[in-house]
mmCIF file of C-alpha atoms and ligand atoms in Angstrom:
data_model
loop_
_atom_site.group_PDB
_atom_site.id
_atom_site.type_symbol
_atom_site.label_atom_id
_atom_site.label_comp_id
_atom_site.label_asym_id
_atom_site.label_seq_id
_atom_site.Cartn_x
_atom_site.Cartn_y
_atom_site.Cartn_z
ATOM 1 C CA UNK S 231 112.799 43.310 75.994
ATOM 2 C CA UNK S 232 113.404 47.077 75.517
ATOM 3 C CA UNK S 233 110.433 49.242 74.529
ATOM 4 C CA UNK S 234 109.964 50.448 70.968
ATOM 5 C CA UNK S 235 110.927 53.953 72.176
ATOM 6 C CA UNK S 236 114.169 52.633 73.721
ATOM 7 C CA UNK S 237 115.068 50.910 70.459
ATOM 8 C CA UNK S 238 114.276 54.044 68.451
ATOM 9 C CA UNK S 239 116.498 56.047 70.823
ATOM 10 C CA UNK S 240 119.390 53.609 70.334
ATOM 11 C CA UNK S 241 119.033 53.614 66.547
ATOM 12 C CA UNK S 242 118.707 57.414 66.425
ATOM 13 C CA UNK S 243 122.033 57.753 68.260
ATOM 14 C CA UNK S 244 123.679 55.103 66.051
ATOM 15 C CA UNK S 245 122.625 56.828 62.834
ATOM 16 C CA UNK S 246 123.564 60.286 64.143
ATOM 17 C CA UNK S 247 127.045 58.984 65.032
ATOM 18 C CA UNK S 248 127.623 57.158 61.739
ATOM 19 C CA UNK S 249 128.129 59.440 58.740
ATOM 20 C CA UNK S 250 128.597 56.548 56.292
ATOM 21 C CA UNK S 251 125.160 55.410 55.018
ATOM 22 C CA UNK S 252 126.187 51.779 54.407
ATOM 23 C CA UNK S 253 127.528 51.448 57.964
ATOM 24 C CA UNK S 254 124.439 53.211 59.345
ATOM 25 C CA UNK S 255 122.225 50.657 57.554
ATOM 26 C CA UNK S 256 124.284 47.699 58.803
ATOM 27 C CA UNK S 257 124.181 48.980 62.393
ATOM 28 C CA UNK S 258 120.422 49.575 62.175
ATOM 29 C CA UNK S 259 119.770 46.036 60.912
ATOM 30 C CA UNK S 260 121.940 44.589 63.705
ATOM 31 C CA UNK S 261 120.170 46.583 66.437
ATOM 32 C CA UNK S 262 116.688 45.664 65.215
ATOM 33 C CA UNK S 263 117.602 41.970 64.970
ATOM 34 C CA UNK S 264 119.248 41.941 68.420
ATOM 35 C CA UNK S 265 116.620 43.881 70.355
ATOM 36 C CA UNK S 266 113.291 42.839 68.823
ATOM 37 C CA UNK S 267 112.493 39.257 69.841
ATOM 38 C CA UNK S 268 109.926 38.596 67.090
ATOM 39 C CA UNK S 269 112.068 39.957 64.246
ATOM 40 C CA UNK S 270 113.460 36.710 62.755
ATOM 41 C CA UNK S 271 114.873 38.225 59.561
ATOM 42 C CA UNK S 272 115.796 41.896 59.168
ATOM 43 C CA UNK S 273 117.087 43.363 55.916
ATOM 44 C CA UNK S 274 117.315 46.503 53.817
ATOM 45 C CA UNK S 275 116.709 46.522 50.064
ATOM 46 C CA UNK S 276 117.972 49.437 47.962
ATOM 47 C CA UNK S 277 116.239 50.571 44.796
ATOM 48 C CA UNK S 278 118.446 50.333 41.710
ATOM 49 C CA UNK S 279 116.538 51.265 38.555
ATOM 50 C CA UNK S 280 113.361 49.195 38.701
ATOM 51 C CA UNK S 281 114.825 46.558 41.021
ATOM 52 C CA UNK S 282 115.181 46.182 44.779
ATOM 53 C CA UNK S 283 118.664 44.878 45.570
ATOM 54 C CA UNK S 284 119.344 43.239 48.931
ATOM 55 C CA UNK S 285 121.787 45.173 51.094
ATOM 56 C CA UNK S 286 122.643 44.433 54.742
ATOM 57 C CA UNK S 287 120.563 41.707 56.409
ATOM 58 C CA UNK S 288 120.590 39.387 59.427
ATOM 59 C CA UNK S 289 118.916 36.004 59.417
ATOM 60 C CA UNK S 290 118.988 33.077 57.023
ATOM 61 C CA UNK S 291 120.265 33.907 53.532
ATOM 62 C CA UNK S 292 117.339 34.854 51.259
ATOM 63 C CA UNK S 293 116.993 33.566 47.684
ATOM 64 C CA UNK S 294 115.427 36.954 46.830
ATOM 65 C CA UNK S 295 118.458 39.188 46.407
ATOM 66 C CA UNK S 296 116.892 41.140 43.498
ATOM 67 C CA UNK S 297 113.144 41.850 43.391
ATOM 68 C CA UNK S 298 111.516 43.852 40.567
ATOM 69 C CA UNK S 299 109.229 46.689 41.729
ATOM 70 C CA UNK S 300 105.694 45.272 41.686
ATOM 71 C CA UNK S 301 106.726 41.693 42.614
ATOM 72 C CA UNK S 302 106.286 40.173 46.057
ATOM 73 C CA UNK S 303 105.331 42.118 49.149
ATOM 74 C CA UNK S 304 108.608 44.025 48.862
ATOM 75 C CA UNK S 305 107.858 45.073 45.297
ATOM 76 C CA UNK S 306 104.293 46.007 46.218
ATOM 77 C CA UNK S 307 105.443 48.330 49.018
ATOM 78 C CA UNK S 308 107.861 50.064 46.627
ATOM 79 C CA UNK S 309 105.153 50.421 43.946
ATOM 80 C CA UNK S 310 102.583 51.739 46.443
ATOM 81 C CA UNK S 311 105.166 53.857 48.343
ATOM 82 C CA UNK S 312 103.488 52.713 51.543
ATOM 83 C CA UNK S 313 104.092 50.369 54.459
ATOM 84 C CA UNK S 314 102.576 46.901 54.067
ATOM 85 C CA UNK S 315 101.873 44.609 57.025
ATOM 86 C CA UNK S 316 100.928 41.002 56.214
ATOM 87 C CA UNK S 317 99.590 39.097 59.234
ATOM 88 C CA UNK S 318 99.680 35.704 57.496
ATOM 89 C CA UNK S 319 102.114 35.442 54.598
ATOM 90 C CA UNK S 320 100.699 32.060 53.538
ATOM 91 C CA UNK S 321 97.341 33.720 52.878
ATOM 92 C CA UNK S 322 98.831 36.473 50.660
ATOM 93 C CA UNK S 323 99.287 35.526 46.977
ATOM 94 C CA UNK S 324 101.941 38.255 46.540
ATOM 95 C CA UNK S 325 104.288 36.642 49.082
ATOM 96 C CA UNK S 326 107.730 35.450 47.908
ATOM 97 C CA UNK S 327 108.961 32.865 50.419
ATOM 98 C CA UNK S 328 112.307 33.399 52.090
ATOM 99 C CA UNK S 329 112.029 30.822 54.900
ATOM 100 C CA UNK S 330 109.400 28.128 55.541
ATOM 101 C CA UNK S 331 109.285 29.340 59.169
ATOM 102 C CA UNK S 332 108.097 32.870 58.253
ATOM 103 C CA UNK S 333 104.477 33.619 59.222
ATOM 104 C CA UNK S 334 104.170 37.425 59.006
ATOM 105 C CA UNK S 335 106.014 40.340 57.381
ATOM 106 C CA UNK S 336 106.302 44.137 57.416
ATOM 107 C CA UNK S 337 107.847 46.199 54.622
ATOM 108 C CA UNK S 338 108.495 49.927 55.161
ATOM 109 C CA UNK S 339 109.662 52.110 52.257
ATOM 110 C CA UNK S 340 112.613 54.455 52.804
ATOM 111 C CA UNK S 341 111.466 57.643 51.065
ATOM 112 C CA UNK S 342 113.095 60.942 50.077
ATOM 113 C CA UNK S 343 110.083 63.111 49.326
ATOM 114 C CA UNK S 344 108.111 61.148 46.733
ATOM 115 C CA UNK S 345 111.082 58.982 45.691
ATOM 116 C CA UNK S 346 111.675 55.440 46.976
ATOM 117 C CA UNK S 347 115.320 54.924 48.008
ATOM 118 C CA UNK S 348 114.818 51.434 49.396
ATOM 119 C CA UNK S 349 112.944 49.648 52.128
ATOM 120 C CA UNK S 350 113.200 47.902 55.458
ATOM 121 C CA UNK S 351 111.902 44.311 55.261
ATOM 122 C CA UNK S 352 111.238 42.255 58.402
ATOM 123 C CA UNK S 353 109.932 38.697 58.700
ATOM 124 C CA UNK S 354 108.641 37.018 61.837
ATOM 125 C CA UNK S 355 108.134 33.355 62.666
ATOM 126 C CA UNK S 356 105.041 34.462 64.648
ATOM 127 C CA UNK S 357 101.647 35.031 63.038
ATOM 128 C CA UNK S 358 100.566 38.719 63.073
ATOM 129 C CA UNK S 359 103.758 39.815 64.852
ATOM 130 C CA UNK S 360 103.640 43.435 63.610
ATOM 131 C CA UNK S 361 101.324 46.138 64.969
ATOM 132 C CA UNK S 362 100.988 49.921 64.961
ATOM 133 C CA UNK S 363 103.954 50.303 67.352
ATOM 134 C CA UNK S 364 106.214 48.370 64.960
ATOM 135 C CA UNK S 365 104.987 50.468 62.046
ATOM 136 C CA UNK S 366 105.716 53.690 63.970
ATOM 137 C CA UNK S 367 109.183 52.500 65.031
ATOM 138 C CA UNK S 368 110.157 51.342 61.546
ATOM 139 C CA UNK S 369 108.738 54.371 59.723
ATOM 140 C CA UNK S 370 110.783 56.574 62.099
ATOM 141 C CA UNK S 371 113.894 54.475 61.401
ATOM 142 C CA UNK S 372 113.239 54.699 57.642
ATOM 143 C CA UNK S 373 113.057 58.509 57.882
ATOM 144 C CA UNK S 374 116.371 58.609 59.778
ATOM 145 C CA UNK S 375 118.034 56.372 57.162
ATOM 146 C CA UNK S 376 116.620 58.488 54.325
ATOM 147 C CA UNK S 377 118.258 61.530 55.899
ATOM 148 C CA UNK S 378 121.589 59.704 56.134
ATOM 149 C CA UNK S 379 121.352 58.449 52.522
ATOM 150 C CA UNK S 380 120.240 61.763 51.028
ATOM 151 C CA UNK S 381 123.751 63.132 50.536
ATOM 152 C CA UNK S 382 124.861 59.986 48.686
ATOM 153 C CA UNK S 383 122.329 59.914 45.890
ATOM 154 C CA UNK S 384 123.341 59.893 42.260
HETATM 155 N N1 LIG E 988 108.919 38.034 51.394
HETATM 156 C C1 LIG E 988 109.423 39.053 50.514
HETATM 157 C C2 LIG E 988 110.680 38.605 49.835
HETATM 158 C C3 LIG E 988 111.906 38.913 50.609
HETATM 159 S S1 LIG E 988 112.281 37.772 51.824
HETATM 160 O O1 LIG E 988 111.215 37.821 52.837
HETATM 161 C C4 LIG E 988 113.677 38.177 52.561
HETATM 162 C C5 LIG E 988 108.366 39.426 49.501
HETATM 163 O O2 LIG E 988 107.320 38.794 49.409
HETATM 164 O O3 LIG E 988 108.590 40.372 48.741
#
């Protein structure tokens, strides 16, 4: 398995070479899903008004294609404007189930200054799959995506 730094290098190059934000997001999701063995479901939600709307994803289709800010772990991360790592989703009352196989989750907001543009959501079938290295990787990826999306905002 490539190191977190290798994966960040690959994604940095992909985003730099892809001026279209939607394509940059799709490529990022694909690279994370392909290279990170524990990442069972990888998706990006985009904030539209007070709702998170599912954009590109890889993994089983999720029933949660629209999540109000404040609901679920996704909605909590958007409301708090901070990364949330849940080691055991079944022990977290906020959790909205996507797959019965999911055991842990990380949600990383994509921020432009103080404004939430969207978030990266990753589920794992392994308990406590996400650590400080995953947080660092995904917060770096979120910053790169925010830069790519900045020119497209309404
Ligand atoms: N588990 C998320 C919902 C999205 S699915 O995991 C794809 C949540 O609790 O907000």
